[in-house]
mmCIF file with all atom_site columns, C-alpha atoms in Angstrom:
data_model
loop_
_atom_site.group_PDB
_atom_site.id
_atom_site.type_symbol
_atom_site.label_atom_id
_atom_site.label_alt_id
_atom_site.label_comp_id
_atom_site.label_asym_id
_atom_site.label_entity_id
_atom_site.label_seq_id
_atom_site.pdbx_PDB_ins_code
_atom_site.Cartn_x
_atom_site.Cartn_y
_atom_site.Cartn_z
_atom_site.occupancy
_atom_site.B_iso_or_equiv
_atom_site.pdbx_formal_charge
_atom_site.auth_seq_id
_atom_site.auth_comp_id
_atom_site.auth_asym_id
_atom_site.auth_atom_id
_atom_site.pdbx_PDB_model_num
ATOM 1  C CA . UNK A 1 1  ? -115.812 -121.153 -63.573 1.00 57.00 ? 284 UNK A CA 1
ATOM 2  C CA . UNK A 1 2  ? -116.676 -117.775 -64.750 1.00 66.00 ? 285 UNK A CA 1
ATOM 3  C CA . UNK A 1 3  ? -119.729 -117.081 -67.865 1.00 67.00 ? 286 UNK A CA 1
ATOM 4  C CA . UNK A 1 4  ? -118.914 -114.144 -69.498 1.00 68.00 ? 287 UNK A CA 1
ATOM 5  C CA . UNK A 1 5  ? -122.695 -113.790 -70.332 1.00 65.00 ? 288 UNK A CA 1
ATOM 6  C CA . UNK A 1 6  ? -126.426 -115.300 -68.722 1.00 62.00 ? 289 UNK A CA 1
ATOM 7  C CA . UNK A 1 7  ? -128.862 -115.849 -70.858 1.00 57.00 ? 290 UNK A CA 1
ATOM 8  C CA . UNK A 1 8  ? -131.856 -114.443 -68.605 1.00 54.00 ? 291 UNK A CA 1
ATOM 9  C CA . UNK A 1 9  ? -133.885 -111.692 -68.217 1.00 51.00 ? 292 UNK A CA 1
ATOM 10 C CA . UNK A 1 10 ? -131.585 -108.733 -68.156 1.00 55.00 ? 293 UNK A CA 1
ATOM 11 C CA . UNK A 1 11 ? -131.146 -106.489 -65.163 1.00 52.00 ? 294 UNK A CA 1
ATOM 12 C CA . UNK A 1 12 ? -129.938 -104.016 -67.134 1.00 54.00 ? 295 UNK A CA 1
ATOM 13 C CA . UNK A 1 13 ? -133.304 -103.004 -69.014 1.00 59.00 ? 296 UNK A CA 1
ATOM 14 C CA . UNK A 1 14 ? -135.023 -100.831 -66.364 1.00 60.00 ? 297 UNK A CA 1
ATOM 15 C CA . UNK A 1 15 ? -134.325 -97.172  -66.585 1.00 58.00 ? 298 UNK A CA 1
ATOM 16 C CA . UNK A 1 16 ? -135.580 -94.195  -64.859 1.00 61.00 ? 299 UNK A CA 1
ATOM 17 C CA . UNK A 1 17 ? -137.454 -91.354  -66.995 1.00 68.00 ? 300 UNK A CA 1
ATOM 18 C CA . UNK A 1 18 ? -134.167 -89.322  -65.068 1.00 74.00 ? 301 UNK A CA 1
ATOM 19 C CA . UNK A 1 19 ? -131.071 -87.725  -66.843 1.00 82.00 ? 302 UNK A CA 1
ATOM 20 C CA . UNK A 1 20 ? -129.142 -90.345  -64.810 1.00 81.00 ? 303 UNK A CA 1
ATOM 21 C CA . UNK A 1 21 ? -131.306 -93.030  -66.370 1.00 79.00 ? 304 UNK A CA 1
ATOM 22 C CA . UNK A 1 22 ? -130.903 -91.867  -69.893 1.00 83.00 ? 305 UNK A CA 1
ATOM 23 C CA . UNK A 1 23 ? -127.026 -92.044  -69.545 1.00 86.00 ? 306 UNK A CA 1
ATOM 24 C CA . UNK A 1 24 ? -127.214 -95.472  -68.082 1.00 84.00 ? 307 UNK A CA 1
ATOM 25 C CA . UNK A 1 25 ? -129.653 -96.445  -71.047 1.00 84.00 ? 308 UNK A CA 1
ATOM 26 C CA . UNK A 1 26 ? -127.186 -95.142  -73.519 1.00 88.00 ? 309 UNK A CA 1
ATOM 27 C CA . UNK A 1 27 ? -124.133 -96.507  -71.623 1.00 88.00 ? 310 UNK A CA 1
ATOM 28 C CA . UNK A 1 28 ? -126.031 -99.779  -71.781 1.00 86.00 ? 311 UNK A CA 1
ATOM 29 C CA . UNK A 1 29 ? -126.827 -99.772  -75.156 1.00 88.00 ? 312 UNK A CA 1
ATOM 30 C CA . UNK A 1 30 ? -122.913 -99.387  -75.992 1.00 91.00 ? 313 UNK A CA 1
ATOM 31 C CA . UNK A 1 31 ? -121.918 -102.578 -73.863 1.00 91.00 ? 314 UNK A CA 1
ATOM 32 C CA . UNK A 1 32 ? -124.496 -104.298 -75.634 1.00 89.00 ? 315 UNK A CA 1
ATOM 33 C CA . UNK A 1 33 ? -122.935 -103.213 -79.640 1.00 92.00 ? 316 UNK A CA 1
ATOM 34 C CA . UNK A 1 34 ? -119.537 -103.945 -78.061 1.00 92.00 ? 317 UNK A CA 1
ATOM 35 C CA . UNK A 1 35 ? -119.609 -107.881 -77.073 1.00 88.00 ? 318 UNK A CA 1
ATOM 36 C CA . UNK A 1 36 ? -115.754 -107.987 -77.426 1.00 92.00 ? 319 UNK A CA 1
ATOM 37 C CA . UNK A 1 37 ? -114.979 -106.522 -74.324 1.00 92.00 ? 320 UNK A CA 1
ATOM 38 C CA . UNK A 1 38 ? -116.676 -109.402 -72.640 1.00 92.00 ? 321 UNK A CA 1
ATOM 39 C CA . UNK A 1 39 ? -114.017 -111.655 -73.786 1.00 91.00 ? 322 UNK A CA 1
ATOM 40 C CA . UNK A 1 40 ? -111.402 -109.389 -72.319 1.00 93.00 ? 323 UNK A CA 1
ATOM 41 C CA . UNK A 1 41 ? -112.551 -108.939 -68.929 1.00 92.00 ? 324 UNK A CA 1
ATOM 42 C CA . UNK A 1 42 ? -113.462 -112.848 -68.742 1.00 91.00 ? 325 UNK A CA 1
ATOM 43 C CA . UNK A 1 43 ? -109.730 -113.178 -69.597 1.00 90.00 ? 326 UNK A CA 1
ATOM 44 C CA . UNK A 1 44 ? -108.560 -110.948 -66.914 1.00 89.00 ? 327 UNK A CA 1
ATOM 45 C CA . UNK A 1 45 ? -110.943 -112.809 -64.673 1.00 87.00 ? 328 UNK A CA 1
ATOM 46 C CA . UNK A 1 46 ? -110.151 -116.268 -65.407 1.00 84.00 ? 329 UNK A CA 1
ATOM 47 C CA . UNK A 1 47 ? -106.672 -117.802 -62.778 1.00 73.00 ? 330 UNK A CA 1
ATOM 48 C CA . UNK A 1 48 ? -105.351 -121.056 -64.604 1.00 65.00 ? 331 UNK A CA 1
ATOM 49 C CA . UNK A 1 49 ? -105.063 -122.374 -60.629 1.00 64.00 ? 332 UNK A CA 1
ATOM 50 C CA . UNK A 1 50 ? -108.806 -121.644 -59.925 1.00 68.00 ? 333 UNK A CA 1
ATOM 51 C CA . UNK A 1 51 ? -110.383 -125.427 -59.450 1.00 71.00 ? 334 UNK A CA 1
ATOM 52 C CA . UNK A 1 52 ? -113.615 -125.470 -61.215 1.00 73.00 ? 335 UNK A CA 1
ATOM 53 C CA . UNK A 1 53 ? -115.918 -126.292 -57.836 1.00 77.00 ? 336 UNK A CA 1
ATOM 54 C CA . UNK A 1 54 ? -117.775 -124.454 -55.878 1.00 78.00 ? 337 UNK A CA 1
ATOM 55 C CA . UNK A 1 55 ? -120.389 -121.355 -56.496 1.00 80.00 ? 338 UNK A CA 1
ATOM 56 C CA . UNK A 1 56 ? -119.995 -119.774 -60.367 1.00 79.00 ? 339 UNK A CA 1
ATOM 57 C CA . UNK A 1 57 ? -118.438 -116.284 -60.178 1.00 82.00 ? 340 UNK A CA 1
ATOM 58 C CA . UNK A 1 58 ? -120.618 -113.206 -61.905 1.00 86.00 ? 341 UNK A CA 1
ATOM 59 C CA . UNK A 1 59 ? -120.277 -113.501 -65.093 1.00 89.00 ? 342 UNK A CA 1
ATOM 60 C CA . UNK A 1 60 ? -118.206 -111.375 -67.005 1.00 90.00 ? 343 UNK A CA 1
ATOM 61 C CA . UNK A 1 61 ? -120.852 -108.757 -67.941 1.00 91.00 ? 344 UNK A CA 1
ATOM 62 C CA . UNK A 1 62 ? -122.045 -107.765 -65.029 1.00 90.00 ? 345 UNK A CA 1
ATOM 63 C CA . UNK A 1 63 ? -118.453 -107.423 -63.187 1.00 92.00 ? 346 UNK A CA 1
ATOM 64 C CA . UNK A 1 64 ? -117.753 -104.781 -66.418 1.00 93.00 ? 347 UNK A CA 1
ATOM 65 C CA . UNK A 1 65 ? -121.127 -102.808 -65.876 1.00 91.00 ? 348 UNK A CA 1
ATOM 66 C CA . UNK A 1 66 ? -120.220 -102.668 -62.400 1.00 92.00 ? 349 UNK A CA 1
ATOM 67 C CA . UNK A 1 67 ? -116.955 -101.706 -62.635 1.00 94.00 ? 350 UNK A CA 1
ATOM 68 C CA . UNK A 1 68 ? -118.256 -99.181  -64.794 1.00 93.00 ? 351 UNK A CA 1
ATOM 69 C CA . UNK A 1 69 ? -120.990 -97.810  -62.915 1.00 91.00 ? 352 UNK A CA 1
ATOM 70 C CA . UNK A 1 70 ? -118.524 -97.642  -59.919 1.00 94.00 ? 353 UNK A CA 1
ATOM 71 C CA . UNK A 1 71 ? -116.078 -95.353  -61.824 1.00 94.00 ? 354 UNK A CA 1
ATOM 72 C CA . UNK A 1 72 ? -118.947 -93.270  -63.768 1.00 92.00 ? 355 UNK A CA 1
ATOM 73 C CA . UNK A 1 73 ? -120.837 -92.485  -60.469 1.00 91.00 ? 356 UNK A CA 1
ATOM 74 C CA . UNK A 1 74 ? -117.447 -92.409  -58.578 1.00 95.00 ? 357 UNK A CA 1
ATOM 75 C CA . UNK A 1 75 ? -119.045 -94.949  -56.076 1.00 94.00 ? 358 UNK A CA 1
ATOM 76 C CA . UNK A 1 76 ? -117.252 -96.795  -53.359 1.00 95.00 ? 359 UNK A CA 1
ATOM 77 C CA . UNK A 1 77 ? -117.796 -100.150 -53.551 1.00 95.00 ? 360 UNK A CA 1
ATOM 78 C CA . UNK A 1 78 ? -120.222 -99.753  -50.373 1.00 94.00 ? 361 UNK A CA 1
ATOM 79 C CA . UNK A 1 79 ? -122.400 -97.043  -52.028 1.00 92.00 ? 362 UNK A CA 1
ATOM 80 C CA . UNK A 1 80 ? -122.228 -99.303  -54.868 1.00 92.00 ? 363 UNK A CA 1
ATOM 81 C CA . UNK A 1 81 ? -123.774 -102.392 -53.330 1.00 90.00 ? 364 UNK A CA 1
ATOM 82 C CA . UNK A 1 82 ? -126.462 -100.274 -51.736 1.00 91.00 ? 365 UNK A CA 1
ATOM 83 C CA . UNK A 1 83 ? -127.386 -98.494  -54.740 1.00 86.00 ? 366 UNK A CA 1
ATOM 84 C CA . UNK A 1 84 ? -127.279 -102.255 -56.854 1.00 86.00 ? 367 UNK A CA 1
ATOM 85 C CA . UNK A 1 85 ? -129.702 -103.095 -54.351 1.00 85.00 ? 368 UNK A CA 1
ATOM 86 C CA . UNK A 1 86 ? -131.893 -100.277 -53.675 1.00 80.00 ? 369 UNK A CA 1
ATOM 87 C CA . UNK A 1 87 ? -132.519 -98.963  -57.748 1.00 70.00 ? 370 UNK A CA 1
ATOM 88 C CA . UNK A 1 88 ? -133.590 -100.866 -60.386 1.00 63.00 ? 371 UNK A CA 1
ATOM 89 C CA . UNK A 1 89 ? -132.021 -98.686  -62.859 1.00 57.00 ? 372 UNK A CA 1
ATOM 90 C CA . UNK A 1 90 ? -128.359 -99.153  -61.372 1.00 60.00 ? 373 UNK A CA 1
ATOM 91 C CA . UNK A 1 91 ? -129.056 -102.868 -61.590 1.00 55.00 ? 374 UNK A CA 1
#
């Protein structure tokens, strides 16, 4: 079963004084004025045959400001996962 939003402490608030970190801020701020597009990637993400056991997939937001920040930074899906890890402004 897939969320298509956590209600946490977002990941997504911690931006670098950078010119990289000001587009990620604004791109940010867009998702956030845009909740419809959640519904549409959960959809895509959801398989009628997927059993509802095991560990919760990411929720729908963060798979689109991944897939997002992949295309943006034109990151391969290695660079991504380093750079989710290493910078708390991709995260």
């Amino acid at each position: 079963m897939r969320q298509e939003r956590t209600v946490q402490a977002s990941i997504f608030d911690v931006f670098a004084t950078h010119e990289i970190g000001h587009e990620l801020k604004a791109m940010s701020q867009w998702l956030d004025e845009h909740h419809d597009l959640l519904g549409l990637v959960a959809r895509d993400l959801v398989r009628c045959s997927v059993r509802a056991t095991g560990r919760q997939g990411l929720p729908a937001e963060a798979v689109l400001r991944c897939a997002l920040l992949k295309q943006y930074r034109q990151l391969t899906y290695q660079e991504l996962a380093f750079h989710l890890e290493d910078s708390a402004s991709f995260r």
